[in-house]
């Protein structure tokens, strides 16, 4: 089988893996161990689950875009890890909200601004929210899709480093405000993994001689 022919199958397996994780999380949630009642989520737990699904969706999109086009083996491996890991986490977060009986959508980033005046979101309005989340704009996504060669590699690294930095802001907020142990565990894992990926991407940028 050629590499081009294998790609659709590979991404199909990614989607199946994410669905499998969600199904497992759903089963675990329906049969809690030792008869203990599940902890009640607060606004931060729910908001994090909603907003991080959106955040992860864009990361998967960018990772799949560069994976299809890059000739750099290190970027190819990194983008595969990002796509598979974040697709699986999205599935689990979707199921959290199902288990909690809460809607999948809500007021984006509102949970990061509380009565204590500590505003992780960094402002109000759509642009401020997108900036706080590190999200790429529609124009940036189109630019990435059209780019080729080293220009595409460097643009991907720039966008994903910013994207990961936004995720770290969100994980810091839920670690301060969240209440559900599994949410806090996932947030801590994301901090560790995405921090390491930022370091790896900075190193690749240096190797490629990316500017800007």
PDB file of C-alpha atoms in Angstrom:
ATOM      1  CA  UNK A   1       0.000   0.000   0.000  1.00  0.00           C
ATOM      2  CA  UNK A   2       1.370   3.422  -0.938  1.00  0.00           C
ATOM      3  CA  UNK A   3       1.757   6.175   1.647  1.00  0.00           C
ATOM      4  CA  UNK A   4      -0.959   8.284  -0.055  1.00  0.00           C
ATOM      5  CA  UNK A   5      -3.369   5.348   0.019  1.00  0.00           C
ATOM      6  CA  UNK A   6      -2.609   4.666   3.671  1.00  0.00           C
ATOM      7  CA  UNK A   7      -3.371   8.203   4.858  1.00  0.00           C
ATOM      8  CA  UNK A   8      -7.188   8.010   4.802  1.00  0.00           C
ATOM      9  CA  UNK A   9      -7.005   4.729   6.714  1.00  0.00           C
ATOM     10  CA  UNK A  10      -4.617   6.245   9.267  1.00  0.00           C
ATOM     11  CA  UNK A  11      -6.912   9.199  10.005  1.00  0.00           C
ATOM     12  CA  UNK A  12      -9.898   6.865  10.150  1.00  0.00           C
ATOM     13  CA  UNK A  13      -8.090   4.948  12.878  1.00  0.00           C
ATOM     14  CA  UNK A  14      -7.513   8.222  14.747  1.00  0.00           C
ATOM     15  CA  UNK A  15     -11.240   8.934  14.735  1.00  0.00           C
ATOM     16  CA  UNK A  16     -12.042   5.376  15.825  1.00  0.00           C
ATOM     17  CA  UNK A  17      -9.541   5.665  18.676  1.00  0.00           C
ATOM     18  CA  UNK A  18     -11.192   8.871  19.896  1.00  0.00           C
ATOM     19  CA  UNK A  19     -14.617   7.244  19.757  1.00  0.00           C
ATOM     20  CA  UNK A  20     -13.269   4.261  21.666  1.00  0.00           C
ATOM     21  CA  UNK A  21     -11.888   6.481  24.421  1.00  0.00           C
ATOM     22  CA  UNK A  22     -15.208   8.278  24.715  1.00  0.00           C
ATOM     23  CA  UNK A  23     -17.055   4.966  24.921  1.00  0.00           C
ATOM     24  CA  UNK A  24     -14.725   3.705  27.638  1.00  0.00           C
ATOM     25  CA  UNK A  25     -15.099   6.931  29.601  1.00  0.00           C
ATOM     26  CA  UNK A  26     -18.872   6.673  29.240  1.00  0.00           C
ATOM     27  CA  UNK A  27     -18.837   3.096  30.574  1.00  0.00           C
ATOM     28  CA  UNK A  28     -16.621   4.038  33.511  1.00  0.00           C
ATOM     29  CA  UNK A  29     -18.916   6.938  34.337  1.00  0.00           C
ATOM     30  CA  UNK A  30     -21.979   4.683  34.356  1.00  0.00           C
ATOM     31  CA  UNK A  31     -20.351   2.152  36.718  1.00  0.00           C
ATOM     32  CA  UNK A  32     -18.354   4.130  39.327  1.00  0.00           C
ATOM     33  CA  UNK A  33     -15.891   2.139  41.405  1.00  0.00           C
ATOM     34  CA  UNK A  34     -16.564   1.282  45.036  1.00  0.00           C
ATOM     35  CA  UNK A  35     -20.023   2.873  44.876  1.00  0.00           C
ATOM     36  CA  UNK A  36     -18.715   6.414  45.413  1.00  0.00           C
ATOM     37  CA  UNK A  37     -20.826   9.196  43.946  1.00  0.00           C
ATOM     38  CA  UNK A  38     -19.134  11.173  41.190  1.00  0.00           C
ATOM     39  CA  UNK A  39     -18.022  14.665  42.272  1.00  0.00           C
ATOM     40  CA  UNK A  40     -20.276  17.514  41.203  1.00  0.00           C
ATOM     41  CA  UNK A  41     -18.686  19.652  38.466  1.00  0.00           C
ATOM     42  CA  UNK A  42     -18.541  23.401  38.849  1.00  0.00           C
ATOM     43  CA  UNK A  43     -18.539  26.127  36.184  1.00  0.00           C
ATOM     44  CA  UNK A  44     -14.803  25.777  35.600  1.00  0.00           C
ATOM     45  CA  UNK A  45     -15.006  22.016  35.025  1.00  0.00           C
ATOM     46  CA  UNK A  46     -17.843  22.423  32.523  1.00  0.00           C
ATOM     47  CA  UNK A  47     -16.393  25.466  30.787  1.00  0.00           C
ATOM     48  CA  UNK A  48     -13.011  23.813  30.421  1.00  0.00           C
ATOM     49  CA  UNK A  49     -14.613  20.695  28.901  1.00  0.00           C
ATOM     50  CA  UNK A  50     -16.509  22.791  26.351  1.00  0.00           C
ATOM     51  CA  UNK A  51     -13.793  25.260  25.407  1.00  0.00           C
ATOM     52  CA  UNK A  52     -10.993  22.726  25.289  1.00  0.00           C
ATOM     53  CA  UNK A  53     -13.004  20.602  22.854  1.00  0.00           C
ATOM     54  CA  UNK A  54     -13.126  23.614  20.524  1.00  0.00           C
ATOM     55  CA  UNK A  55      -9.451  24.299  21.120  1.00  0.00           C
ATOM     56  CA  UNK A  56      -8.450  20.700  20.456  1.00  0.00           C
ATOM     57  CA  UNK A  57     -10.548  20.574  17.277  1.00  0.00           C
ATOM     58  CA  UNK A  58      -8.463  23.330  15.733  1.00  0.00           C
ATOM     59  CA  UNK A  59      -5.201  21.722  16.856  1.00  0.00           C
ATOM     60  CA  UNK A  60      -6.238  18.459  15.195  1.00  0.00           C
ATOM     61  CA  UNK A  61      -7.162  20.348  12.020  1.00  0.00           C
ATOM     62  CA  UNK A  62      -3.787  22.111  11.842  1.00  0.00           C
ATOM     63  CA  UNK A  63      -1.878  18.934  12.686  1.00  0.00           C
ATOM     64  CA  UNK A  64      -3.643  16.970   9.944  1.00  0.00           C
ATOM     65  CA  UNK A  65      -2.980  19.747   7.440  1.00  0.00           C
ATOM     66  CA  UNK A  66       0.772  19.784   8.041  1.00  0.00           C
ATOM     67  CA  UNK A  67       0.993  16.000   8.343  1.00  0.00           C
ATOM     68  CA  UNK A  68      -0.338  15.677   4.797  1.00  0.00           C
ATOM     69  CA  UNK A  69       2.151  18.155   3.354  1.00  0.00           C
ATOM     70  CA  UNK A  70       5.381  18.208   5.340  1.00  0.00           C
ATOM     71  CA  UNK A  71       8.560  16.437   4.288  1.00  0.00           C
ATOM     72  CA  UNK A  72      10.119  16.961   7.718  1.00  0.00           C
ATOM     73  CA  UNK A  73      10.001  13.686   9.632  1.00  0.00           C
ATOM     74  CA  UNK A  74      10.152  15.340  13.056  1.00  0.00           C
ATOM     75  CA  UNK A  75       7.187  17.590  12.244  1.00  0.00           C
ATOM     76  CA  UNK A  76       5.338  14.625  10.748  1.00  0.00           C
ATOM     77  CA  UNK A  77       5.772  12.609  13.952  1.00  0.00           C
ATOM     78  CA  UNK A  78       4.873  15.551  16.187  1.00  0.00           C
ATOM     79  CA  UNK A  79       1.746  16.421  14.218  1.00  0.00           C
ATOM     80  CA  UNK A  80       0.602  12.787  14.362  1.00  0.00           C
ATOM     81  CA  UNK A  81       1.027  12.760  18.149  1.00  0.00           C
ATOM     82  CA  UNK A  82      -0.899  16.025  18.504  1.00  0.00           C
ATOM     83  CA  UNK A  83      -3.768  14.825  16.297  1.00  0.00           C
ATOM     84  CA  UNK A  84      -4.182  11.446  17.962  1.00  0.00           C
ATOM     85  CA  UNK A  85      -3.706  12.671  21.525  1.00  0.00           C
ATOM     86  CA  UNK A  86      -6.051  15.630  21.261  1.00  0.00           C
ATOM     87  CA  UNK A  87      -8.707  13.707  19.325  1.00  0.00           C
ATOM     88  CA  UNK A  88      -8.824  11.197  22.188  1.00  0.00           C
ATOM     89  CA  UNK A  89      -9.032  13.944  24.811  1.00  0.00           C
ATOM     90  CA  UNK A  90     -11.885  15.610  22.912  1.00  0.00           C
ATOM     91  CA  UNK A  91     -13.832  12.362  23.066  1.00  0.00           C
ATOM     92  CA  UNK A  92     -13.371  12.103  26.807  1.00  0.00           C
ATOM     93  CA  UNK A  93     -14.359  15.730  27.400  1.00  0.00           C
ATOM     94  CA  UNK A  94     -17.496  15.277  25.310  1.00  0.00           C
ATOM     95  CA  UNK A  95     -18.476  12.373  27.546  1.00  0.00           C
ATOM     96  CA  UNK A  96     -17.824  14.330  30.743  1.00  0.00           C
ATOM     97  CA  UNK A  97     -20.583  16.734  29.736  1.00  0.00           C
ATOM     98  CA  UNK A  98     -22.878  13.846  28.786  1.00  0.00           C
ATOM     99  CA  UNK A  99     -22.338  12.257  32.210  1.00  0.00           C
ATOM    100  CA  UNK A 100     -22.917  15.577  33.964  1.00  0.00           C
ATOM    101  CA  UNK A 101     -26.142  16.189  32.023  1.00  0.00           C
ATOM    102  CA  UNK A 102     -24.817  19.509  30.700  1.00  0.00           C
ATOM    103  CA  UNK A 103     -24.957  21.042  27.201  1.00  0.00           C
ATOM    104  CA  UNK A 104     -21.925  20.799  24.944  1.00  0.00           C
ATOM    105  CA  UNK A 105     -21.913  24.549  24.234  1.00  0.00           C
ATOM    106  CA  UNK A 106     -21.879  27.617  26.446  1.00  0.00           C
ATOM    107  CA  UNK A 107     -20.472  31.118  26.877  1.00  0.00           C
ATOM    108  CA  UNK A 108     -16.905  30.762  25.632  1.00  0.00           C
ATOM    109  CA  UNK A 109     -14.259  31.440  28.281  1.00  0.00           C
ATOM    110  CA  UNK A 110     -16.749  32.969  30.748  1.00  0.00           C
ATOM    111  CA  UNK A 111     -15.607  30.439  33.371  1.00  0.00           C
ATOM    112  CA  UNK A 112     -12.152  32.033  33.397  1.00  0.00           C
ATOM    113  CA  UNK A 113     -13.425  35.353  34.743  1.00  0.00           C
ATOM    114  CA  UNK A 114     -14.777  35.079  38.258  1.00  0.00           C
ATOM    115  CA  UNK A 115     -16.007  37.219  41.139  1.00  0.00           C
ATOM    116  CA  UNK A 116     -12.507  37.363  42.604  1.00  0.00           C
ATOM    117  CA  UNK A 117     -11.512  39.642  39.733  1.00  0.00           C
ATOM    118  CA  UNK A 118      -8.812  37.301  38.512  1.00  0.00           C
ATOM    119  CA  UNK A 119      -9.358  37.320  34.749  1.00  0.00           C
ATOM    120  CA  UNK A 120      -7.418  34.594  32.938  1.00  0.00           C
ATOM    121  CA  UNK A 121      -9.133  35.401  29.654  1.00  0.00           C
ATOM    122  CA  UNK A 122      -7.351  38.737  29.411  1.00  0.00           C
ATOM    123  CA  UNK A 123     -10.304  40.822  28.256  1.00  0.00           C
ATOM    124  CA  UNK A 124     -13.692  40.677  26.587  1.00  0.00           C
ATOM    125  CA  UNK A 125     -14.880  40.501  23.005  1.00  0.00           C
ATOM    126  CA  UNK A 126     -14.304  37.865  20.355  1.00  0.00           C
ATOM    127  CA  UNK A 127     -10.773  38.920  19.462  1.00  0.00           C
ATOM    128  CA  UNK A 128      -9.650  38.986  23.091  1.00  0.00           C
ATOM    129  CA  UNK A 129     -11.147  35.549  23.672  1.00  0.00           C
ATOM    130  CA  UNK A 130      -9.449  34.100  20.581  1.00  0.00           C
ATOM    131  CA  UNK A 131      -6.144  35.647  21.629  1.00  0.00           C
ATOM    132  CA  UNK A 132      -6.433  34.208  25.137  1.00  0.00           C
ATOM    133  CA  UNK A 133      -7.095  30.767  23.672  1.00  0.00           C
ATOM    134  CA  UNK A 134      -4.210  31.062  21.210  1.00  0.00           C
ATOM    135  CA  UNK A 135      -6.570  30.201  18.372  1.00  0.00           C
ATOM    136  CA  UNK A 136      -5.650  30.679  14.718  1.00  0.00           C
ATOM    137  CA  UNK A 137      -7.897  32.925  12.665  1.00  0.00           C
ATOM    138  CA  UNK A 138      -9.712  31.737   9.558  1.00  0.00           C
ATOM    139  CA  UNK A 139      -7.181  33.652   7.451  1.00  0.00           C
ATOM    140  CA  UNK A 140      -4.270  31.938   9.199  1.00  0.00           C
ATOM    141  CA  UNK A 141      -5.812  28.512   8.669  1.00  0.00           C
ATOM    142  CA  UNK A 142      -6.282  29.294   4.976  1.00  0.00           C
ATOM    143  CA  UNK A 143      -2.665  30.457   4.766  1.00  0.00           C
ATOM    144  CA  UNK A 144      -1.470  27.227   6.360  1.00  0.00           C
ATOM    145  CA  UNK A 145      -3.577  25.170   3.976  1.00  0.00           C
ATOM    146  CA  UNK A 146      -2.105  26.980   0.956  1.00  0.00           C
ATOM    147  CA  UNK A 147       1.527  27.032   2.135  1.00  0.00           C
ATOM    148  CA  UNK A 148       4.117  24.493   1.030  1.00  0.00           C
ATOM    149  CA  UNK A 149       7.636  23.417   1.977  1.00  0.00           C
ATOM    150  CA  UNK A 150       9.519  25.176   4.731  1.00  0.00           C
ATOM    151  CA  UNK A 151       7.081  28.088   4.718  1.00  0.00           C
ATOM    152  CA  UNK A 152       4.305  25.692   5.721  1.00  0.00           C
ATOM    153  CA  UNK A 153       6.475  24.007   8.349  1.00  0.00           C
ATOM    154  CA  UNK A 154       7.438  27.309   9.960  1.00  0.00           C
ATOM    155  CA  UNK A 155       3.902  28.675   9.864  1.00  0.00           C
ATOM    156  CA  UNK A 156       2.574  25.502  11.481  1.00  0.00           C
ATOM    157  CA  UNK A 157       5.163  25.738  14.251  1.00  0.00           C
ATOM    158  CA  UNK A 158       4.352  29.397  14.910  1.00  0.00           C
ATOM    159  CA  UNK A 159       0.603  28.764  15.033  1.00  0.00           C
ATOM    160  CA  UNK A 160       0.859  25.616  17.141  1.00  0.00           C
ATOM    161  CA  UNK A 161       3.280  27.129  19.661  1.00  0.00           C
ATOM    162  CA  UNK A 162       0.813  29.996  20.180  1.00  0.00           C
ATOM    163  CA  UNK A 163      -2.057  27.519  20.300  1.00  0.00           C
ATOM    164  CA  UNK A 164      -0.341  25.408  22.959  1.00  0.00           C
ATOM    165  CA  UNK A 165       0.452  28.532  24.994  1.00  0.00           C
ATOM    166  CA  UNK A 166      -3.263  29.342  25.015  1.00  0.00           C
ATOM    167  CA  UNK A 167      -4.030  25.825  26.208  1.00  0.00           C
ATOM    168  CA  UNK A 168      -1.582  26.239  29.093  1.00  0.00           C
ATOM    169  CA  UNK A 169      -3.440  29.388  30.189  1.00  0.00           C
ATOM    170  CA  UNK A 170      -6.671  27.400  30.196  1.00  0.00           C
ATOM    171  CA  UNK A 171      -5.195  24.477  32.124  1.00  0.00           C
ATOM    172  CA  UNK A 172      -3.759  26.838  34.737  1.00  0.00           C
ATOM    173  CA  UNK A 173      -7.216  28.362  35.195  1.00  0.00           C
ATOM    174  CA  UNK A 174      -9.026  25.054  35.639  1.00  0.00           C
ATOM    175  CA  UNK A 175      -6.346  23.772  38.020  1.00  0.00           C
ATOM    176  CA  UNK A 176      -7.106  26.803  40.197  1.00  0.00           C
ATOM    177  CA  UNK A 177     -10.884  26.673  39.866  1.00  0.00           C
ATOM    178  CA  UNK A 178     -11.925  23.121  38.958  1.00  0.00           C
ATOM    179  CA  UNK A 179     -13.268  20.502  41.354  1.00  0.00           C
ATOM    180  CA  UNK A 180     -13.507  17.155  39.517  1.00  0.00           C
ATOM    181  CA  UNK A 181     -10.373  15.019  40.073  1.00  0.00           C
ATOM    182  CA  UNK A 182     -10.344  13.590  36.530  1.00  0.00           C
ATOM    183  CA  UNK A 183     -10.594  17.082  35.021  1.00  0.00           C
ATOM    184  CA  UNK A 184      -7.671  18.242  37.139  1.00  0.00           C
ATOM    185  CA  UNK A 185      -5.674  15.139  36.214  1.00  0.00           C
ATOM    186  CA  UNK A 186      -6.208  15.689  32.493  1.00  0.00           C
ATOM    187  CA  UNK A 187      -5.360  19.392  32.830  1.00  0.00           C
ATOM    188  CA  UNK A 188      -2.112  18.565  34.624  1.00  0.00           C
ATOM    189  CA  UNK A 189      -1.198  16.016  31.945  1.00  0.00           C
ATOM    190  CA  UNK A 190      -1.879  18.603  29.263  1.00  0.00           C
ATOM    191  CA  UNK A 191       0.371  21.103  31.011  1.00  0.00           C
ATOM    192  CA  UNK A 192       3.224  18.619  31.081  1.00  0.00           C
ATOM    193  CA  UNK A 193       2.785  17.289  27.547  1.00  0.00           C
ATOM    194  CA  UNK A 194       2.071  20.552  25.773  1.00  0.00           C
ATOM    195  CA  UNK A 195       4.880  22.308  27.617  1.00  0.00           C
ATOM    196  CA  UNK A 196       7.257  19.638  26.323  1.00  0.00           C
ATOM    197  CA  UNK A 197       5.816  19.969  22.808  1.00  0.00           C
ATOM    198  CA  UNK A 198       6.386  23.733  22.871  1.00  0.00           C
ATOM    199  CA  UNK A 199      10.044  23.084  23.715  1.00  0.00           C
ATOM    200  CA  UNK A 200      10.273  20.566  20.864  1.00  0.00           C
ATOM    201  CA  UNK A 201       8.679  22.969  18.383  1.00  0.00           C
ATOM    202  CA  UNK A 202      10.983  25.804  19.427  1.00  0.00           C
ATOM    203  CA  UNK A 203      13.914  23.478  18.786  1.00  0.00           C
ATOM    204  CA  UNK A 204      12.588  22.568  15.326  1.00  0.00           C
ATOM    205  CA  UNK A 205      12.104  26.256  14.499  1.00  0.00           C
ATOM    206  CA  UNK A 206      15.734  26.875  15.364  1.00  0.00           C
ATOM    207  CA  UNK A 207      16.887  23.915  13.255  1.00  0.00           C
ATOM    208  CA  UNK A 208      14.877  25.073  10.253  1.00  0.00           C
ATOM    209  CA  UNK A 209      15.938  28.681  10.666  1.00  0.00           C
ATOM    210  CA  UNK A 210      12.369  29.980  10.854  1.00  0.00           C
ATOM    211  CA  UNK A 211      12.155  33.747  11.174  1.00  0.00           C
ATOM    212  CA  UNK A 212       9.646  35.990  12.876  1.00  0.00           C
TER     213      UNK A 212
END
